[in-house]
Short mmCIF file of C-alpha atoms in Angstrom, two decimals:
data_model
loop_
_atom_site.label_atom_id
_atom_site.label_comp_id
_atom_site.label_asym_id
_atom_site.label_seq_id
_atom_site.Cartn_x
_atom_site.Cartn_y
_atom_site.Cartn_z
CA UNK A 275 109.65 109.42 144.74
CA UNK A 276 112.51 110.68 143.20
CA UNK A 277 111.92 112.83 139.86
CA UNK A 278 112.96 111.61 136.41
CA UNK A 279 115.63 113.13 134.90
CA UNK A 280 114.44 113.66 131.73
CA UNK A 281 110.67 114.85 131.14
CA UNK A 282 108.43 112.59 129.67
CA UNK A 283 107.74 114.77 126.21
CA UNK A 284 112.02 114.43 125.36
CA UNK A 285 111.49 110.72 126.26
CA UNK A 286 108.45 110.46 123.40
CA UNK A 287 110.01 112.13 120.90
CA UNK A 288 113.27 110.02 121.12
CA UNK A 289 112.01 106.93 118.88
CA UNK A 290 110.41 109.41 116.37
CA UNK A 291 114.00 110.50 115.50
CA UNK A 292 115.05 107.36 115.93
CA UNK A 293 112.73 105.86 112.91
CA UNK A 294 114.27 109.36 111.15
CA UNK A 295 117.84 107.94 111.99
CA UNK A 296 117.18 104.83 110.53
CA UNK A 297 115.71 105.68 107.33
CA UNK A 298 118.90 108.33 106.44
CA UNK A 299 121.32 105.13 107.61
CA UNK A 300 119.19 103.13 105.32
CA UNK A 301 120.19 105.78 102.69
CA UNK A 302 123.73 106.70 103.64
CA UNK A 303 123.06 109.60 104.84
CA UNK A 304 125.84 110.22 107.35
CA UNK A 305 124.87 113.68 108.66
CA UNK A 306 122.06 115.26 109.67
CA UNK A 307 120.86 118.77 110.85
CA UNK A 308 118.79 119.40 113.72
CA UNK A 309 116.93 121.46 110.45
CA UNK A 310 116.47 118.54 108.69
CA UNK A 311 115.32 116.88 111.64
CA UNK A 312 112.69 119.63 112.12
CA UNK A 313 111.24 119.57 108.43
CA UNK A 314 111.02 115.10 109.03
CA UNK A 315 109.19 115.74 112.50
CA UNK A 316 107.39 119.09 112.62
CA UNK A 317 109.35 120.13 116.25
CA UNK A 318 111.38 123.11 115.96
CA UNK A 319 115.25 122.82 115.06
CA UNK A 320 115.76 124.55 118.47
CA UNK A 321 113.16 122.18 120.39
CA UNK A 322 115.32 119.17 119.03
CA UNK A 323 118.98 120.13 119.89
CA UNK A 324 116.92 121.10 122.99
CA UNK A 325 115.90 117.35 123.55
CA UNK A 326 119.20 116.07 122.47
CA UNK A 327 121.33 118.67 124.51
CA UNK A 328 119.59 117.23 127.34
CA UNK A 329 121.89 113.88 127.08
CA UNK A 330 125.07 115.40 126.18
CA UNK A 331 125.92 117.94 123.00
CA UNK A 332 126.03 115.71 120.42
CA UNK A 333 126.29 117.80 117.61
CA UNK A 334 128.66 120.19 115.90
CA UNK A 335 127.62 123.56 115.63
CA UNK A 336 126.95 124.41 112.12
CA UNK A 337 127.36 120.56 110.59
CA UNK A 338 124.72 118.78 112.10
CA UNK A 339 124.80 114.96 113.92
CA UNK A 340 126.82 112.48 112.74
CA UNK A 341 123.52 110.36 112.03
CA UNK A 342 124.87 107.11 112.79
CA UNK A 343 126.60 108.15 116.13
CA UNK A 344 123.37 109.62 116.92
CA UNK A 345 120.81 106.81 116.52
CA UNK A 346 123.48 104.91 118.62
CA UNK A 347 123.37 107.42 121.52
CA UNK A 348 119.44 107.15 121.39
CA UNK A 349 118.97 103.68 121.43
CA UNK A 350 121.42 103.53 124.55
CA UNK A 351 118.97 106.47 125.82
CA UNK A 352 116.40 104.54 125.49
CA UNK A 353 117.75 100.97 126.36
CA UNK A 354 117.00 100.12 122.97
CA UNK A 355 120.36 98.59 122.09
CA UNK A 356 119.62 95.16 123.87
CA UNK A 357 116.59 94.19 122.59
CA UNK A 358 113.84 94.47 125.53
CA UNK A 359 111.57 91.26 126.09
CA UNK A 360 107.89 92.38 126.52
CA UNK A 361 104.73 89.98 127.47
CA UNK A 362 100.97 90.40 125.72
CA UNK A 363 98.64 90.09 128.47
CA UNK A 364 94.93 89.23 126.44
CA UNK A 365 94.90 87.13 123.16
CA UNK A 366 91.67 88.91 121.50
CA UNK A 367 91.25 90.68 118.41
CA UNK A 368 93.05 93.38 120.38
CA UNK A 369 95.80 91.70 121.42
CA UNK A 370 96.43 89.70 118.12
CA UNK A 371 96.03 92.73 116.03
CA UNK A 372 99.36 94.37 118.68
CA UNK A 373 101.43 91.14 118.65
CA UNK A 374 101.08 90.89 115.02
CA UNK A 375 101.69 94.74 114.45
CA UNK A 376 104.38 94.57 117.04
CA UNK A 377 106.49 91.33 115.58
CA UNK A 378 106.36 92.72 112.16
CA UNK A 379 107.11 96.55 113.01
CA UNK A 380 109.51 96.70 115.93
CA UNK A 381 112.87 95.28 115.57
CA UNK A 382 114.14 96.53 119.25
CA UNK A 383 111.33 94.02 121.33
CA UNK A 384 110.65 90.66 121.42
CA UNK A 385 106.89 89.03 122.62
CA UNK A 386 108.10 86.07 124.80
CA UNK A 387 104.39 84.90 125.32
CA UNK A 388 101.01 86.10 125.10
CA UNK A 389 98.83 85.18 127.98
CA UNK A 390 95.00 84.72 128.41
CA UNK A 391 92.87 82.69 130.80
CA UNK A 392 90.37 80.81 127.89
CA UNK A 393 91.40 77.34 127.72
CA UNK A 394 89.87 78.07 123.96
CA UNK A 395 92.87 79.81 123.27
CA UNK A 396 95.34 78.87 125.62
CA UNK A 397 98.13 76.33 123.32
CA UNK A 398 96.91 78.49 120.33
CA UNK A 399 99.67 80.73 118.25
CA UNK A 400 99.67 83.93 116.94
CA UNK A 401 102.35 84.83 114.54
CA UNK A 402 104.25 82.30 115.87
CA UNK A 403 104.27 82.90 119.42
CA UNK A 404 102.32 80.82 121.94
CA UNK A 405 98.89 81.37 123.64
CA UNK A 406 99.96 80.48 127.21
CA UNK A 407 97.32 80.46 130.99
CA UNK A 408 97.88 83.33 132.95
CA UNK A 409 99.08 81.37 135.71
CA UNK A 410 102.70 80.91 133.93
CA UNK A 411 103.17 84.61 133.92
CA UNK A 412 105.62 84.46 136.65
CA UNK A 413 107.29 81.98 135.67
CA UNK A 414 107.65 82.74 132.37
CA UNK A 415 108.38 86.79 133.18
CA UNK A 416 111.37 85.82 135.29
CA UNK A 417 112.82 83.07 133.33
CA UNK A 418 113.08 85.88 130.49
CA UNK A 419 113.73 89.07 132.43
CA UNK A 420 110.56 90.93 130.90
CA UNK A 421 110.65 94.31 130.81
CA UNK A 422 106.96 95.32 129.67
CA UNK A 423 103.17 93.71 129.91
CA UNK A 424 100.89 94.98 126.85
CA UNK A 425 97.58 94.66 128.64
CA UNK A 426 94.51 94.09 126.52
CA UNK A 427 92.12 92.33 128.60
CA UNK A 428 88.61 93.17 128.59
CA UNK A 429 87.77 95.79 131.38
CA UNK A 430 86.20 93.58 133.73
CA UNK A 431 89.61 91.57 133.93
CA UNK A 432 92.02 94.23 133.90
CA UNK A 433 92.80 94.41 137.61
CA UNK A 434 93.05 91.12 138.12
CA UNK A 435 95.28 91.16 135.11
CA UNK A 436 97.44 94.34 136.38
CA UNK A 437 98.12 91.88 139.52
CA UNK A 438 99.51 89.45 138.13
CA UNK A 439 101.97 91.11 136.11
CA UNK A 440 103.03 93.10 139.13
CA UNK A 441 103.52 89.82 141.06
CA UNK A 442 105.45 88.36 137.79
CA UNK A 443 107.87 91.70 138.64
CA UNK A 444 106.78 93.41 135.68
CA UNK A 445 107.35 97.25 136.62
CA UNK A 446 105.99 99.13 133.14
CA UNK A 447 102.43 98.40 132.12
CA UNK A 448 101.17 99.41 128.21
CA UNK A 449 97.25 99.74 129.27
CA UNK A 450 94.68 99.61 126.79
CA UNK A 451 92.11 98.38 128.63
CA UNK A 452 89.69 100.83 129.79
CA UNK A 453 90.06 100.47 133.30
CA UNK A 454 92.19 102.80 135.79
CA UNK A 455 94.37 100.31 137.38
CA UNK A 456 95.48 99.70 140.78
CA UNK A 457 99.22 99.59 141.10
CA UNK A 458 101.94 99.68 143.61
CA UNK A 459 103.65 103.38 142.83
CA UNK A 460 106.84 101.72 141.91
CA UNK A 461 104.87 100.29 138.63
CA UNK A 462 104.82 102.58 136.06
CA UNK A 463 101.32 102.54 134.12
CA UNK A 464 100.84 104.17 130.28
CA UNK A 465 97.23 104.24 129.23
CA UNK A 466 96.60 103.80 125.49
CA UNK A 467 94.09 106.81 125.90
CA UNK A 468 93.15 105.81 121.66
CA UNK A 469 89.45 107.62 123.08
CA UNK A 470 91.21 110.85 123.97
CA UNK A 471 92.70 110.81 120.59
CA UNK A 472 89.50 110.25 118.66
CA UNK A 473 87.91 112.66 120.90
CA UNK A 474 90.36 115.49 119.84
CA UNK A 475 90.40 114.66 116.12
CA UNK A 476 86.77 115.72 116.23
CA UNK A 477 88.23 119.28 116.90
CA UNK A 478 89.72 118.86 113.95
CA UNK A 479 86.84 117.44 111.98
CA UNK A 480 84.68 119.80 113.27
CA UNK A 481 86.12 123.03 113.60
CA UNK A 482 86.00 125.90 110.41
CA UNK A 483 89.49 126.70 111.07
CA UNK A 484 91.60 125.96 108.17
CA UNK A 485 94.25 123.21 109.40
CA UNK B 91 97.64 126.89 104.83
CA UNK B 92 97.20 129.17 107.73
CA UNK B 93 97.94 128.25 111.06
CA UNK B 94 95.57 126.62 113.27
CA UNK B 95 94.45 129.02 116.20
CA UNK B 96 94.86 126.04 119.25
CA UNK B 97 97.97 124.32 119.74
CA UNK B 98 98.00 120.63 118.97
CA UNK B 99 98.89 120.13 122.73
CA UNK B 100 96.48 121.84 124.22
CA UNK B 101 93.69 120.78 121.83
CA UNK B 102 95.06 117.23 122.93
CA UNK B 103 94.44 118.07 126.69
CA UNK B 104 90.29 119.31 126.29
CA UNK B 105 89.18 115.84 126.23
CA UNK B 106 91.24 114.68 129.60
CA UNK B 107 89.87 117.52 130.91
CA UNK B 108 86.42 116.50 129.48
CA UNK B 109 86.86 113.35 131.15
CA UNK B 110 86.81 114.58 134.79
CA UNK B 111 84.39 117.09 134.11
CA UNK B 112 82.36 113.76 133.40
CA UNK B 113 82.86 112.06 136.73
CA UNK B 114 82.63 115.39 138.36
CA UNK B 115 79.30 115.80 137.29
CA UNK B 116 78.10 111.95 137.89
CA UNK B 117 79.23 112.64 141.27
CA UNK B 118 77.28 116.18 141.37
CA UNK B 119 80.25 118.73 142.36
CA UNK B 120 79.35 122.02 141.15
CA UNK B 121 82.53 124.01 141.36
CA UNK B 122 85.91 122.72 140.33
CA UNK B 123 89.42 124.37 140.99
CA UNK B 124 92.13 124.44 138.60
CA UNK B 125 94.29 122.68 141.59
CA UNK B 126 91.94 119.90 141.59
CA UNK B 127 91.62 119.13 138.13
CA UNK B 128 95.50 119.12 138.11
CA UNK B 129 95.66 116.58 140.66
CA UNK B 130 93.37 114.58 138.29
CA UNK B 131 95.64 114.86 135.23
CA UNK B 132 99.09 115.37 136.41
CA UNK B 133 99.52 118.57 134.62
CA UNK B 134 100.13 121.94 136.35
CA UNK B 135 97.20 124.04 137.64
CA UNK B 136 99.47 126.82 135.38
CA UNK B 137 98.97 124.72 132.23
CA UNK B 138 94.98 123.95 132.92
CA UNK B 139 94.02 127.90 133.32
CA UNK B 140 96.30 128.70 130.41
CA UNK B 141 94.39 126.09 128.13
CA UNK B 142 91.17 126.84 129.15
CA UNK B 143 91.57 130.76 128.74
CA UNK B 144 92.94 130.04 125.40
CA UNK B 145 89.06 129.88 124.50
CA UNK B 146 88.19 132.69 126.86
CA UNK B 147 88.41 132.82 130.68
CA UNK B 148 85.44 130.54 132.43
CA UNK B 149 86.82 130.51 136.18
CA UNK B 150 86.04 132.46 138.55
CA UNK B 151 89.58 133.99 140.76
CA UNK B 152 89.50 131.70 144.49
CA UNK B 153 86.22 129.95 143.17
CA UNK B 154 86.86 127.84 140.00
CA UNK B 155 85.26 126.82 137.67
CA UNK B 156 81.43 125.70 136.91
CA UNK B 157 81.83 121.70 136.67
CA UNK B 158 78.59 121.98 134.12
CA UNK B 159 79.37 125.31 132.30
CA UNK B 160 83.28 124.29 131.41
CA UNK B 161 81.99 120.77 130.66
CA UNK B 162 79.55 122.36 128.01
CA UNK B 163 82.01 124.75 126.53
CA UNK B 164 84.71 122.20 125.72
CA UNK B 165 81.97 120.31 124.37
CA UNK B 166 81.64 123.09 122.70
CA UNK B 167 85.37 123.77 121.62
CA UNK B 168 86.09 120.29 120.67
CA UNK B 169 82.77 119.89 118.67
CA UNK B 170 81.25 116.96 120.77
CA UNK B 171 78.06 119.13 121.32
CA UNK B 172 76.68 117.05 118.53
CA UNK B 173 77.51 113.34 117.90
CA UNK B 174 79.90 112.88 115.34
CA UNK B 175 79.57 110.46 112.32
CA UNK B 176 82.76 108.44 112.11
CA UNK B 177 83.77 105.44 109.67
CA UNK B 178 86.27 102.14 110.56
CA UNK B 179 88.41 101.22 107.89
CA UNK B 180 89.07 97.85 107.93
CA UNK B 181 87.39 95.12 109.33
CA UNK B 182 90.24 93.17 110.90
CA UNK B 183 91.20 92.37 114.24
CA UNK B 184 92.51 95.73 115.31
CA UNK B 185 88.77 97.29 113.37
CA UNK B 186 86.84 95.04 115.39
CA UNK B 187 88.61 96.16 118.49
CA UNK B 188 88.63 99.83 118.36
CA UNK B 189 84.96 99.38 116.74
CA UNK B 190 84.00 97.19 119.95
CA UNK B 191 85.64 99.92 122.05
CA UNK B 192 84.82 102.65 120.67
CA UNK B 193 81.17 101.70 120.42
CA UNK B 194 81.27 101.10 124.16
CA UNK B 195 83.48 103.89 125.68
CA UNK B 196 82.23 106.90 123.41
CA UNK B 197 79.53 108.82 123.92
CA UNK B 198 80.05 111.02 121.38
CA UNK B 199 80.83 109.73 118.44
CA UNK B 200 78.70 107.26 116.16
CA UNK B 201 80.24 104.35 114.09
CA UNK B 202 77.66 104.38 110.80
CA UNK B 203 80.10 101.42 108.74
CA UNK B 204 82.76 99.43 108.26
CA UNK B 205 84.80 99.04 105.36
CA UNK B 206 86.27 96.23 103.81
CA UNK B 207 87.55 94.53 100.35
CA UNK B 208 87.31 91.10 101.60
CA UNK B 209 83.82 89.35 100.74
CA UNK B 210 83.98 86.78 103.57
CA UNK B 211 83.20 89.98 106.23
CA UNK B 212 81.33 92.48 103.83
CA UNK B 213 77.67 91.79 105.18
CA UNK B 214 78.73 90.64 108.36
CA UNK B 215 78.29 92.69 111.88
CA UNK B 216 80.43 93.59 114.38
CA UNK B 217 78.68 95.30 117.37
CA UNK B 218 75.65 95.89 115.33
CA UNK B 219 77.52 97.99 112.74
CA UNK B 220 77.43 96.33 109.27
CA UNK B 221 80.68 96.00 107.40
CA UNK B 222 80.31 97.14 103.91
CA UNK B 223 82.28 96.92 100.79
CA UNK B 224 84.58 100.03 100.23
CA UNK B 225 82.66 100.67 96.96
CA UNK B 226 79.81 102.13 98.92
CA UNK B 227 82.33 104.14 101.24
CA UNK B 228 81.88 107.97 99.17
CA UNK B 229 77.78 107.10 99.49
CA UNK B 230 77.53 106.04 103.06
CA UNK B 231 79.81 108.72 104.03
CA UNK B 232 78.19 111.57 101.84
CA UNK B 233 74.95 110.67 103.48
CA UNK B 234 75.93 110.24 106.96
CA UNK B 235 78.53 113.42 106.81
CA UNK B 236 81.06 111.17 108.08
CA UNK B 237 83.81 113.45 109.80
CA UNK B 238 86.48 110.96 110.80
CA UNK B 239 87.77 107.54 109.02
CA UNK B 240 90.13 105.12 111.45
CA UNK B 241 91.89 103.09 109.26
CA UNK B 242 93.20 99.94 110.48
CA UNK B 243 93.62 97.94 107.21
CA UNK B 244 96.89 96.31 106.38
CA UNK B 245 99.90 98.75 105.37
CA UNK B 246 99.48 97.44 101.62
CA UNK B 247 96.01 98.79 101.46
CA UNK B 248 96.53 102.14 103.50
CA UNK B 249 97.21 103.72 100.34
CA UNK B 250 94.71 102.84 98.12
CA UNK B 251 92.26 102.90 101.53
CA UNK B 252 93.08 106.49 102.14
CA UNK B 253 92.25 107.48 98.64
CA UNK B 254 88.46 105.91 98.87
CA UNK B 255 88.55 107.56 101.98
CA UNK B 256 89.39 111.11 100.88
CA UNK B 257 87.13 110.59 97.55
CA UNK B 258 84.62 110.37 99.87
CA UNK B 259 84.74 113.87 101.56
CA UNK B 260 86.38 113.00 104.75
CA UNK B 261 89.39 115.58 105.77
CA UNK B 262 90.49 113.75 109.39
CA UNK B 263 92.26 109.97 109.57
CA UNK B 264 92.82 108.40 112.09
CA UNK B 265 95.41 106.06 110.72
CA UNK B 266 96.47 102.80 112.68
CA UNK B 267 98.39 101.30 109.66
CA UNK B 268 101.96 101.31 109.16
CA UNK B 269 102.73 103.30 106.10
CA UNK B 270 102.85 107.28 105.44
CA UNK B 271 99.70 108.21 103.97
CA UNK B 272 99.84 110.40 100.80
CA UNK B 273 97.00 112.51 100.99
CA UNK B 274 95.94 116.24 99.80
CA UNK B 275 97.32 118.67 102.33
CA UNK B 276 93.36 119.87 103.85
CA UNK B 277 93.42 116.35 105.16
CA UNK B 278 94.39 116.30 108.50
CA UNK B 279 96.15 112.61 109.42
CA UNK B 280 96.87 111.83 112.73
CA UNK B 281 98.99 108.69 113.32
CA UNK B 282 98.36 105.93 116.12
CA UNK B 283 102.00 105.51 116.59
CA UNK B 284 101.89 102.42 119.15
CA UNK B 285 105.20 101.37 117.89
CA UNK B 286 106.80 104.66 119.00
CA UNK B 287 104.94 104.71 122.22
CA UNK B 288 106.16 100.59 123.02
CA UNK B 289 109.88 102.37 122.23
CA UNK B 290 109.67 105.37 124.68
CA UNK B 291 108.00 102.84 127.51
CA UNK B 292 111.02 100.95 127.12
CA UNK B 293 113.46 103.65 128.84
CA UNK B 294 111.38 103.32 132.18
CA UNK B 295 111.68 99.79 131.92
CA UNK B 296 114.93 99.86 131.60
CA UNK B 297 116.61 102.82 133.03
CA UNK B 298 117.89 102.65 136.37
CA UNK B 299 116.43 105.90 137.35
CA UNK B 300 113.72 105.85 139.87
CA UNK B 301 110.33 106.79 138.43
#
């Protein structure tokens, strides 16, 4: 396996200056300092011209980034300037609460289908979009090029779920299930670790040091 | 505010590590290398000693560390010695799923309510944990010493939601909703940013380079 060129941290913080980017545009804010960036995100000025530096120098040294040139340069980073088709793999309260947070929220995907194996909910919508049987996964996958499963099947089914979406020639897997998953290496997993996260907001909760 | 002695990062890490100390021990090996437990988490044998001396140095040099000693001392660290009260906010699809999940996957944390406005749940349970009107929210908590609130109601109440929620002693959210939170600065908020996290996905889905 070849290594990525850029690290995974740069590659997280890319969309949190992007949602920075957009609110300036949405305020005509045409210039922006890595400074300014630093006060809206909490990374250090020199940790984001780090990130950006990484991509090309985008900047001019003592003006800033032309804000609008720069959200265009990260959403080409990110492939976020087509808009990305993505499936929902489980229609429970899980999966219903993320299609309907996702729809509303994120203007740069699009949820071609949600998929379950209940004929109870199979035919069903949520927020417009239709219920369909796992077994159309392929089809469906390749008729719309999709880019990204969002699995939230129970534990118990996640494997078999993780399967199919590899056979549909899904290659990037959003995992909140709890399961570790079985995958070709080619297939690039992300677990929704949201019990990690809970788990080290306790330090927080817990601790006498003054946050 | 003074500065918190642990990095964010590494305070993020504990509970990974936490994780394999847990199967470590279910599988009863005694000794664990800083090697092995990067193998586990993909993060550099380096990084793991650094962390863990952070709170004082538990390893032994050539040996390791004690699987059962470092387990108990992040325990420890983290403040998971003791179960920690917790409140869900919102009673929803995505409260009933990380309520459901949580419930399940946590050992150390215990859900004592759910919160809503909505009198067609209020009374109702969801994995044995009644949901209760946010009235009662600064009582329940007070009694319980609830440490951590995960809201998850819709980004119209977040506001108001995190205002019952602060009124009734609790300094950490964990906030699923969609909107910035205006809160007094001793309350730590920690957003679930799934949005962001769907965004940086989509540059391995779509970049050519080879994971």
């Amino acid at each position: 396996m070849e290594q990525k060129s850029a690290p995974k941290s740069v590659i997280r913080r890319l969309p949190m200056y992007l949602r920075i980017l957009d609110d300036l545009l949405a305020n005509d804010v045409e210039i922006v300092s890595s400074r300014e960036l630093s006060d809206e995100t909490g990374f250090t000025a020199e940790q984001i011209r780090k990130d950006l530096a990484f991509f090309g120098a985008f900047g001019t040294r003592g003006t800033g980034y032309n804000t609008s040139f720069l959200r265009d340069k990260i959403l080409k980073i990110i492939g976020l300037d087509e808009q990305t088709n993505i499936i929902v793999v489980g229609a429970g309260h899980l999966g219903i609460a993320l299609t309907r947070f996702n729809i509303r929220q994120n203007p740069y995907v699009n949820v071609v289908a949600i998929f379950d194996i209940d004929p109870n909910v199979i035919g069903k919508k949520i927020a417009d979009i239709e219920v369909m049987p796992a077994s159309k996964m392929k089809e469906i996958s390749v008729k719309h090029d999709v880019k990204v499963a969002v699995l939230t099947v129970p534990s118990e089914h996640a494997q078999t779920a993780a399967e199919d979406i590899v056979k549909s020639g899904i290659r990037v897997i959003f995992n909140f299930s709890l399961s570790k998953l079985y995958v070709p290496s080619s297939v690039y997993i992300h677990n929704a670790d949201l019990s990690i996260e809970l788990q080290s907001l306790i330090y927080y909760a817990t601790s006498r040091v003054v946050i």
